[in-house]
Coordinates of C-alpha atoms and ligand atoms in Angstrom, one line a residue:
M679 CA -62.3 -87.4 134.1
F680 CA -62.3 -86.4 130.3
Q681 CA -61.3 -89.4 128.0
A682 CA -59.8 -87.8 125.0
N683 CA -61.1 -90.0 122.3
S684 CA -64.6 -91.0 123.4
D685 CA -65.7 -87.6 125.0
Y686 CA -64.9 -85.7 121.8
L687 CA -68.2 -87.2 120.6
K688 CA -70.1 -85.6 123.3
L689 CA -69.3 -82.3 122.2
P690 CA -72.4 -80.4 121.0
G691 CA -70.6 -78.4 118.1
S692 CA -69.7 -81.5 116.2
Y693 CA -73.4 -82.7 116.5
L694 CA -75.0 -79.6 115.2
F695 CA -73.9 -79.1 111.8
S696 CA -73.4 -82.9 110.8
T697 CA -77.1 -83.4 111.7
I698 CA -78.2 -80.5 109.6
A699 CA -76.1 -82.0 106.8
K700 CA -77.5 -85.5 107.2
K701 CA -81.0 -84.4 107.4
T702 CA -80.8 -82.1 104.5
A703 CA -79.0 -84.8 102.3
A704 CA -81.7 -87.4 103.2
Y705 CA -84.3 -84.8 102.3
Q706 CA -82.8 -84.0 98.9
K707 CA -82.3 -87.7 98.1
E708 CA -86.1 -88.2 98.7
H709 CA -87.1 -85.1 96.9
P710 CA -84.4 -84.6 94.1
D711 CA -86.4 -81.9 92.4
A712 CA -86.5 -79.7 95.5
K713 CA -84.8 -76.5 95.1
L714 CA -83.3 -75.8 98.8
I715 CA -82.5 -72.4 99.9
R716 CA -79.6 -72.5 102.3
M717 CA -79.8 -69.9 105.0
G718 CA -78.1 -72.2 107.6
I719 CA -74.3 -71.8 107.5
G720 CA -72.5 -68.6 108.0
D721 CA -70.5 -68.5 104.8
V722 CA -70.4 -65.4 102.4
T723 CA -71.3 -65.8 98.8
Q724 CA -70.1 -62.5 97.3
P725 CA -66.7 -62.8 95.3
L726 CA -63.6 -61.0 96.8
P727 CA -63.3 -57.2 96.3
P728 CA -61.4 -56.3 93.2
A729 CA -58.8 -54.4 95.3
V730 CA -58.1 -57.7 97.1
I731 CA -57.9 -59.6 93.6
K732 CA -55.5 -56.9 92.4
A733 CA -53.3 -57.4 95.6
L734 CA -53.3 -61.1 95.2
H735 CA -52.2 -60.9 91.5
K736 CA -49.4 -58.4 92.3
A737 CA -48.1 -60.8 95.3
V738 CA -48.2 -63.8 93.1
D739 CA -46.0 -62.1 90.6
E740 CA -43.6 -61.2 93.1
M741 CA -43.4 -64.7 94.2
G742 CA -42.4 -65.7 90.9
A743 CA -39.5 -63.2 90.5
A744 CA -36.1 -64.1 91.9
E745 CA -35.7 -60.6 93.5
T746 CA -39.0 -60.5 95.1
F747 CA -39.7 -64.2 95.9
R748 CA -40.6 -64.8 99.8
G749 CA -40.0 -68.0 101.7
Y750 CA -41.4 -68.5 105.2
A751 CA -43.4 -65.7 106.5
P752 CA -42.4 -64.2 109.9
D753 CA -44.4 -66.4 112.2
L754 CA -46.2 -63.4 114.0
G755 CA -47.0 -61.7 110.7
Y756 CA -45.5 -59.2 108.2
E757 CA -44.9 -55.8 109.7
F758 CA -46.8 -54.2 106.9
L759 CA -50.1 -56.0 107.9
R760 CA -49.6 -55.8 111.6
H761 CA -49.1 -51.9 111.1
A762 CA -52.3 -51.7 108.9
I763 CA -54.5 -53.6 111.4
A764 CA -53.1 -51.6 114.6
K765 CA -53.5 -48.2 112.8
N766 CA -56.9 -48.7 111.1
D767 CA -58.7 -51.0 113.3
Y768 CA -57.4 -49.9 116.6
R769 CA -55.4 -46.5 116.7
A770 CA -57.9 -44.8 114.4
R771 CA -60.6 -45.7 116.8
G772 CA -58.6 -44.3 119.9
C773 CA -57.5 -47.7 121.0
D774 CA -53.9 -48.0 122.3
I775 CA -52.7 -51.0 120.6
A776 CA -49.0 -51.3 119.3
D777 CA -48.2 -52.9 115.8
D778 CA -46.3 -55.8 117.7
E779 CA -49.4 -56.5 119.8
V780 CA -51.0 -58.0 116.7
F781 CA -50.5 -61.5 115.8
V782 CA -51.5 -62.5 112.2
S783 CA -53.0 -66.0 111.7
D784 CA -55.1 -67.9 109.4
G785 CA -58.5 -66.9 110.9
A786 CA -60.4 -66.6 114.0
K787 CA -61.6 -70.1 114.2
S788 CA -58.0 -71.3 114.8
D789 CA -57.2 -68.5 117.2
S790 CA -60.4 -69.0 119.2
G791 CA -59.7 -72.6 119.5
N792 CA -56.0 -72.2 120.3
I793 CA -56.0 -69.3 122.6
Q794 CA -56.9 -71.6 125.6
E795 CA -53.4 -73.1 125.4
I796 CA -52.1 -70.2 127.2
F797 CA -54.4 -70.8 130.2
E798 CA -54.0 -73.3 133.1
R799 CA -55.6 -76.5 132.7
D800 CA -57.8 -76.1 135.8
N801 CA -59.2 -72.8 134.9
I802 CA -62.9 -72.2 134.8
I803 CA -64.1 -70.7 131.6
A804 CA -67.5 -68.8 131.2
V805 CA -69.4 -68.8 127.8
C806 CA -72.6 -67.3 126.6
D807 CA -75.5 -69.7 126.1
P808 CA -76.2 -69.9 123.2
V809 CA -72.6 -70.1 122.3
Y810 CA -70.3 -70.3 119.0
P811 CA -69.3 -74.0 119.8
V812 CA -65.5 -73.7 119.3
Y813 CA -65.1 -71.9 122.7
V814 CA -66.7 -74.9 124.5
D815 CA -65.2 -77.7 122.5
S816 CA -61.4 -76.4 122.4
N817 CA -61.6 -76.1 126.1
V818 CA -63.0 -79.5 126.8
M819 CA -60.6 -80.9 124.2
A820 CA -57.8 -79.7 126.2
G821 CA -59.2 -81.4 129.4
R822 CA -60.7 -78.3 130.9
T823 CA -63.6 -80.2 132.1
G824 CA -64.2 -81.1 135.7
T825 CA -67.3 -83.5 136.1
Y826 CA -69.6 -84.4 133.3
D827 CA -73.4 -83.9 134.0
E828 CA -75.0 -86.5 131.5
A829 CA -78.5 -84.9 131.9
A830 CA -77.4 -81.3 131.2
T831 CA -74.6 -82.7 128.7
R832 CA -72.1 -80.3 130.1
W833 CA -69.0 -80.2 132.1
S834 CA -68.6 -78.5 135.5
N835 CA -65.6 -76.3 134.6
V836 CA -67.6 -74.4 131.9
V837 CA -70.0 -71.9 133.2
Y838 CA -72.9 -71.2 130.9
M839 CA -74.2 -67.6 131.1
P840 CA -77.8 -67.6 129.6
C841 CA -78.5 -64.9 127.0
T842 CA -82.3 -64.7 126.7
E843 CA -85.1 -62.4 125.7
E844 CA -85.4 -61.5 129.4
N845 CA -81.8 -60.0 129.6
G846 CA -81.8 -58.7 126.1
F847 CA -79.3 -61.4 125.1
A848 CA -76.6 -59.7 127.0
P849 CA -75.4 -62.1 129.6
D850 CA -75.4 -61.6 133.5
F851 CA -72.3 -62.0 135.6
P852 CA -72.0 -65.6 136.7
D853 CA -72.5 -67.0 140.3
R854 CA -69.1 -68.7 139.9
V855 CA -66.2 -66.1 139.1
P856 CA -64.5 -67.6 135.9
D857 CA -60.8 -67.2 134.8
V858 CA -61.6 -66.9 131.4
I859 CA -64.6 -65.3 129.8
Y860 CA -65.6 -65.5 126.0
I861 CA -67.6 -62.7 124.7
C862 CA -68.7 -62.4 120.9
S863 CA -70.2 -59.2 119.9
P864 CA -71.8 -58.8 117.6
N865 CA -72.9 -62.3 118.6
N866 CA -73.3 -65.5 116.7
P867 CA -75.9 -66.8 116.9
T868 CA -78.2 -64.3 118.4
G869 CA -77.2 -61.5 116.1
E870 CA -77.5 -59.1 119.1
A871 CA -74.6 -56.9 120.2
L872 CA -73.3 -55.3 123.6
K873 CA -73.6 -51.5 123.9
K874 CA -70.6 -49.8 125.1
T875 CA -71.7 -49.6 128.7
Q876 CA -72.5 -53.2 128.9
L877 CA -69.1 -54.1 127.6
Q878 CA -67.4 -51.6 129.8
S879 CA -69.1 -53.4 132.9
W880 CA -67.5 -56.7 131.8
V881 CA -64.2 -55.2 131.5
D882 CA -64.6 -53.7 134.9
Y883 CA -65.8 -57.1 136.3
A884 CA -62.9 -59.1 134.7
N885 CA -60.3 -56.4 135.9
K886 CA -61.7 -56.6 139.6
N887 CA -61.9 -60.4 139.4
H888 CA -58.4 -61.2 137.7
A889 CA -60.3 -62.8 134.8
V890 CA -59.3 -62.4 131.1
I891 CA -61.9 -61.6 128.4
I892 CA -61.4 -63.3 125.1
F893 CA -63.3 -60.9 122.8
D894 CA -64.4 -62.3 119.5
S895 CA -64.9 -59.3 117.0
A896 CA -65.7 -61.4 113.9
Y897 CA -68.7 -59.5 113.0
E898 CA -67.3 -56.0 113.8
A899 CA -68.0 -54.8 110.2
Y900 CA -71.7 -55.2 110.6
I901 CA -72.1 -52.7 113.5
S902 CA -74.6 -49.9 112.4
E903 CA -75.4 -48.3 115.8
D904 CA -73.2 -45.7 117.3
D905 CA -73.4 -47.0 120.8
V906 CA -72.0 -50.5 120.0
P907 CA -68.3 -50.7 120.2
H908 CA -66.2 -52.3 117.4
S909 CA -63.4 -53.3 119.8
V910 CA -63.0 -54.3 123.5
Y911 CA -60.2 -51.8 123.7
E912 CA -62.7 -48.9 123.3
C913 CA -63.4 -49.7 127.0
D914 CA -61.2 -48.2 129.9
G915 CA -59.0 -50.8 131.3
A916 CA -59.4 -53.4 128.6
R917 CA -55.6 -53.6 128.0
T918 CA -55.1 -55.2 131.5
C919 CA -57.8 -57.9 130.9
A920 CA -58.7 -58.5 127.3
I921 CA -57.6 -60.4 124.2
E922 CA -59.3 -59.7 121.0
I923 CA -59.7 -62.0 118.0
K924 CA -60.4 -60.6 114.6
S925 CA -61.3 -62.1 111.2
F926 CA -61.2 -61.0 107.5
S927 CA -63.9 -63.7 106.7
K928 CA -67.1 -61.7 107.2
N929 CA -66.0 -58.3 106.3
A930 CA -63.9 -58.8 103.3
G931 CA -65.1 -62.5 102.2
F932 CA -61.9 -64.2 103.1
T933 CA -63.7 -67.4 104.3
G934 CA -61.8 -69.5 101.6
L935 CA -58.7 -67.4 101.7
R936 CA -58.0 -67.5 105.4
L937 CA -56.6 -64.5 107.5
G938 CA -57.3 -63.4 110.9
A939 CA -55.3 -61.7 113.9
T940 CA -55.2 -61.8 117.7
I941 CA -54.4 -58.8 119.8
V942 CA -52.6 -59.5 123.0
P943 CA -51.6 -56.4 124.9
K944 CA -48.3 -56.6 126.7
D945 CA -50.0 -55.3 130.0
L946 CA -52.2 -58.4 130.2
K947 CA -51.7 -60.9 133.0
D948 CA -53.6 -64.0 134.1
H949 CA -54.8 -64.2 137.8
N950 CA -51.2 -65.6 138.8
G951 CA -49.7 -62.4 137.4
Q952 CA -48.2 -64.4 134.5
A953 CA -47.8 -62.0 131.3
L954 CA -49.8 -63.6 128.4
Y955 CA -48.0 -61.7 125.6
P956 CA -44.9 -63.8 125.8
L957 CA -46.9 -67.0 126.1
W958 CA -48.9 -66.3 122.9
A959 CA -46.0 -65.2 120.9
R960 CA -44.3 -68.6 122.0
R961 CA -47.3 -70.7 121.1
H962 CA -47.8 -68.9 117.9
G963 CA -44.2 -69.1 116.8
T964 CA -43.9 -72.9 118.1
K965 CA -47.1 -74.2 116.3
Y966 CA -47.7 -71.9 113.5
N967 CA -45.6 -70.7 110.4
G968 CA -47.3 -67.7 109.3
A969 CA -50.2 -66.8 107.0
P970 CA -49.0 -66.8 103.2
Y971 CA -47.4 -63.7 101.8
I972 CA -50.0 -63.3 99.2
V973 CA -52.8 -63.6 101.7
Q974 CA -51.2 -61.0 104.0
R975 CA -50.9 -58.6 101.1
A976 CA -54.6 -59.1 100.2
G977 CA -55.4 -58.2 103.8
E978 CA -53.5 -55.2 103.7
A979 CA -55.5 -54.2 100.5
V980 CA -58.8 -54.3 102.7
Y981 CA -57.5 -51.1 104.2
S982 CA -56.8 -49.2 100.9
D983 CA -59.2 -46.4 100.0
E984 CA -60.5 -48.9 97.1
G985 CA -60.6 -51.9 99.4
R986 CA -62.5 -49.9 102.1
K987 CA -65.2 -48.7 99.8
E988 CA -65.6 -52.3 98.2
V989 CA -65.8 -54.0 101.6
R990 CA -68.2 -51.3 102.7
A991 CA -70.5 -52.1 99.8
M992 CA -70.3 -55.9 100.3
V993 CA -71.4 -55.6 103.9
G994 CA -74.0 -53.2 103.0
R995 CA -75.6 -55.9 100.6
Y996 CA -75.7 -58.4 103.4
M997 CA -77.1 -55.9 105.7
D998 CA -79.8 -54.9 103.2
N999 CA -80.6 -58.5 103.1
A1000 CA -80.7 -58.7 106.9
A1001 CA -83.1 -55.8 107.0
F1002 CA -85.4 -57.3 104.4
I1003 CA -85.4 -60.7 105.9
K1004 CA -86.0 -59.2 109.5
S1005 CA -88.8 -57.0 108.4
S1006 CA -90.6 -59.7 106.3
L1007 CA -90.6 -62.1 109.2
K1008 CA -92.0 -59.3 111.5
E1009 CA -94.7 -58.6 109.1
M1010 CA -95.7 -62.3 109.3
G1011 CA -95.9 -62.1 113.0
Y1012 CA -92.6 -63.8 114.0
T1013 CA -90.8 -62.3 116.9
V1014 CA -87.4 -61.5 115.6
Y1015 CA -83.9 -60.4 117.0
G1016 CA -80.6 -59.5 115.4
G1017 CA -80.0 -58.4 112.0
V1018 CA -79.2 -54.6 112.9
N1019 CA -75.4 -55.0 113.8
S1020 CA -75.1 -58.5 112.4
P1021 CA -75.9 -60.7 109.4
Y1022 CA -77.8 -63.1 111.7
I1023 CA -81.5 -63.2 112.3
W1024 CA -82.6 -64.9 115.4
L1025 CA -86.2 -65.7 115.4
K1026 CA -88.5 -67.3 118.0
T1027 CA -90.1 -70.5 116.7
P1028 CA -94.0 -70.2 116.3
D1029 CA -96.5 -72.3 118.5
A1030 CA -93.8 -73.3 120.9
M1031 CA -92.3 -75.6 118.4
T1032 CA -88.8 -76.8 119.3
S1033 CA -85.9 -75.5 117.4
W1034 CA -85.4 -79.2 115.5
E1035 CA -89.2 -79.3 114.9
F1036 CA -89.1 -75.9 113.2
F1037 CA -86.0 -77.0 111.3
D1038 CA -88.0 -80.1 109.8
Y1039 CA -91.1 -77.8 109.2
L1040 CA -89.1 -75.3 107.1
L1041 CA -87.2 -77.9 105.3
D1042 CA -90.2 -80.0 104.5
R1043 CA -92.6 -77.2 103.7
A1044 CA -90.6 -74.4 102.4
N1045 CA -87.4 -76.1 101.4
V1046 CA -85.5 -73.5 103.4
I1047 CA -82.6 -74.5 105.7
G1048 CA -81.8 -72.8 108.8
T1049 CA -79.9 -73.6 112.0
P1050 CA -81.8 -74.8 115.0
G1051 CA -81.0 -72.5 118.2
S1052 CA -80.8 -75.4 120.5
G1053 CA -77.6 -76.6 118.7
F1054 CA -75.7 -73.6 120.1
G1055 CA -76.9 -74.3 123.8
P1056 CA -80.0 -74.9 125.9
S1057 CA -80.8 -71.2 126.0
G1058 CA -81.2 -71.4 122.3
E1059 CA -84.2 -73.7 122.4
H1060 CA -87.2 -72.5 120.7
F1061 CA -85.0 -70.1 118.6
F1062 CA -83.8 -70.5 114.9
R1063 CA -81.0 -68.7 113.2
L1064 CA -81.2 -67.5 109.7
T1065 CA -78.3 -65.8 107.9
S1066 CA -78.3 -62.8 105.4
F1067 CA -75.3 -64.2 103.5
G1068 CA -77.4 -65.4 100.4
T1069 CA -78.2 -63.4 97.4
K1070 CA -81.0 -61.0 97.4
E1071 CA -83.0 -63.2 95.1
A1072 CA -82.6 -66.3 97.3
S1073 CA -83.6 -64.4 100.2
A1074 CA -86.7 -62.9 98.6
Q1075 CA -87.8 -66.3 97.4
A1076 CA -87.2 -67.8 101.0
M1077 CA -89.4 -65.1 102.5
E1078 CA -92.0 -65.7 99.9
R1079 CA -92.1 -69.4 100.6
I1080 CA -92.3 -68.8 104.5
R1081 CA -95.1 -66.3 103.9
S1082 CA -97.2 -68.8 102.1
L1083 CA -97.0 -71.5 104.7
Ligands
LIG2524 N1 -65.9 -66.5 115.4 C1 -67.2 -66.5 115.1 C2 -68.2 -66.0 116.1 C3 -67.7 -67.0 114.1 O1 -69.0 -67.2 113.8 C4 -66.8 -67.6 113.0 C5 -67.3 -68.2 111.8 O2 -68.4 -68.3 111.4 C6 -65.5 -67.5 113.3 C7 -65.0 -66.9 114.6 C8 -64.5 -68.0 112.4 O3 -63.8 -67.2 111.5 P1 -62.8 -67.4 110.5 O4 -63.4 -67.6 109.2 O5 -61.9 -66.1 110.6 O6 -61.9 -68.7 110.9

């Protein structure tokens, strides 16, 4: 049985980034002159788009005037933003999503961690392996565990679905039918994305087995291929089996501003026939007091003509970087995935090095920091994640250093 305090420390997600930070700090201390290039974390570097800044200034002024001051925001989000999201991200793509099925939040991390609260404690969850650690950790912290396998460092109620070169990084249906299935596409960390037919088969599987898909679309803005869906609701039948979590972080650069949204269709039920819409509305309204007015106005500006153009240009710069990193590594003989519909490059470590051996090698020899694939799950072993969020100059310098190894 899970012991809340001590077992938190067994969570793989808490281990990965703190180990990277410790190793990097120790290296820098020993080599104070080393100019490290950080290609490990998934944070953006370009400033906020001008349309967003303009909206922020205007909203700040409104907050300072008696007649336009706003207090608590509506806990499910201002109507202007719920409408902008439903109209532009869903109805414009032919997805049948109503304004009031959009729940505004402070980002996809909170929502992807909190959404498990509307499911029963004994539910079985399925995650891709490698995985964005929040999906596993939040369920384990909630006690959705079963028995712990020390050797495999995992709990029995969490089903891992390997995403490997052999299956093209698209998970196969698990042997054990789960109640909740987490799918992130385009994927962090592999950078690969599911095609429409592949996602449709998951929607069909979930409907047939009364499972619920939690679809994380944080990297949707990076999709460049026509057969890759931007939303799970592009698939037939998704309204009865899927929740979608969106973020403003990676498209519009809101990592420091904080804004996201979760879509819960009114038709959606869990395997007991319990409607999930009122549960999420209740949970959100009870534990959350609404994203700030000024930030929601900034989010609305992302959908203006000016905002759209600026966001496209920003994403385009990261994607140019991704294409450059990918082609450079390929020229050097590396096997490389991702980078086409995502800012993440997933490369195979050379000479069968473990992910952590390659981390140490790159840090020591090239002063480049990436993320060891094994930190995201066992199927990430012998892989390494680089991000294209740095500047063009830093990416070019990093490739030069790796080329000269
Ligand atoms: N989901 C995935 C898959 C992510 O990689 C990240 C951040 O890196 C998030 C969610 C968090 O997004 P936000 O900044 O909106 O909390």
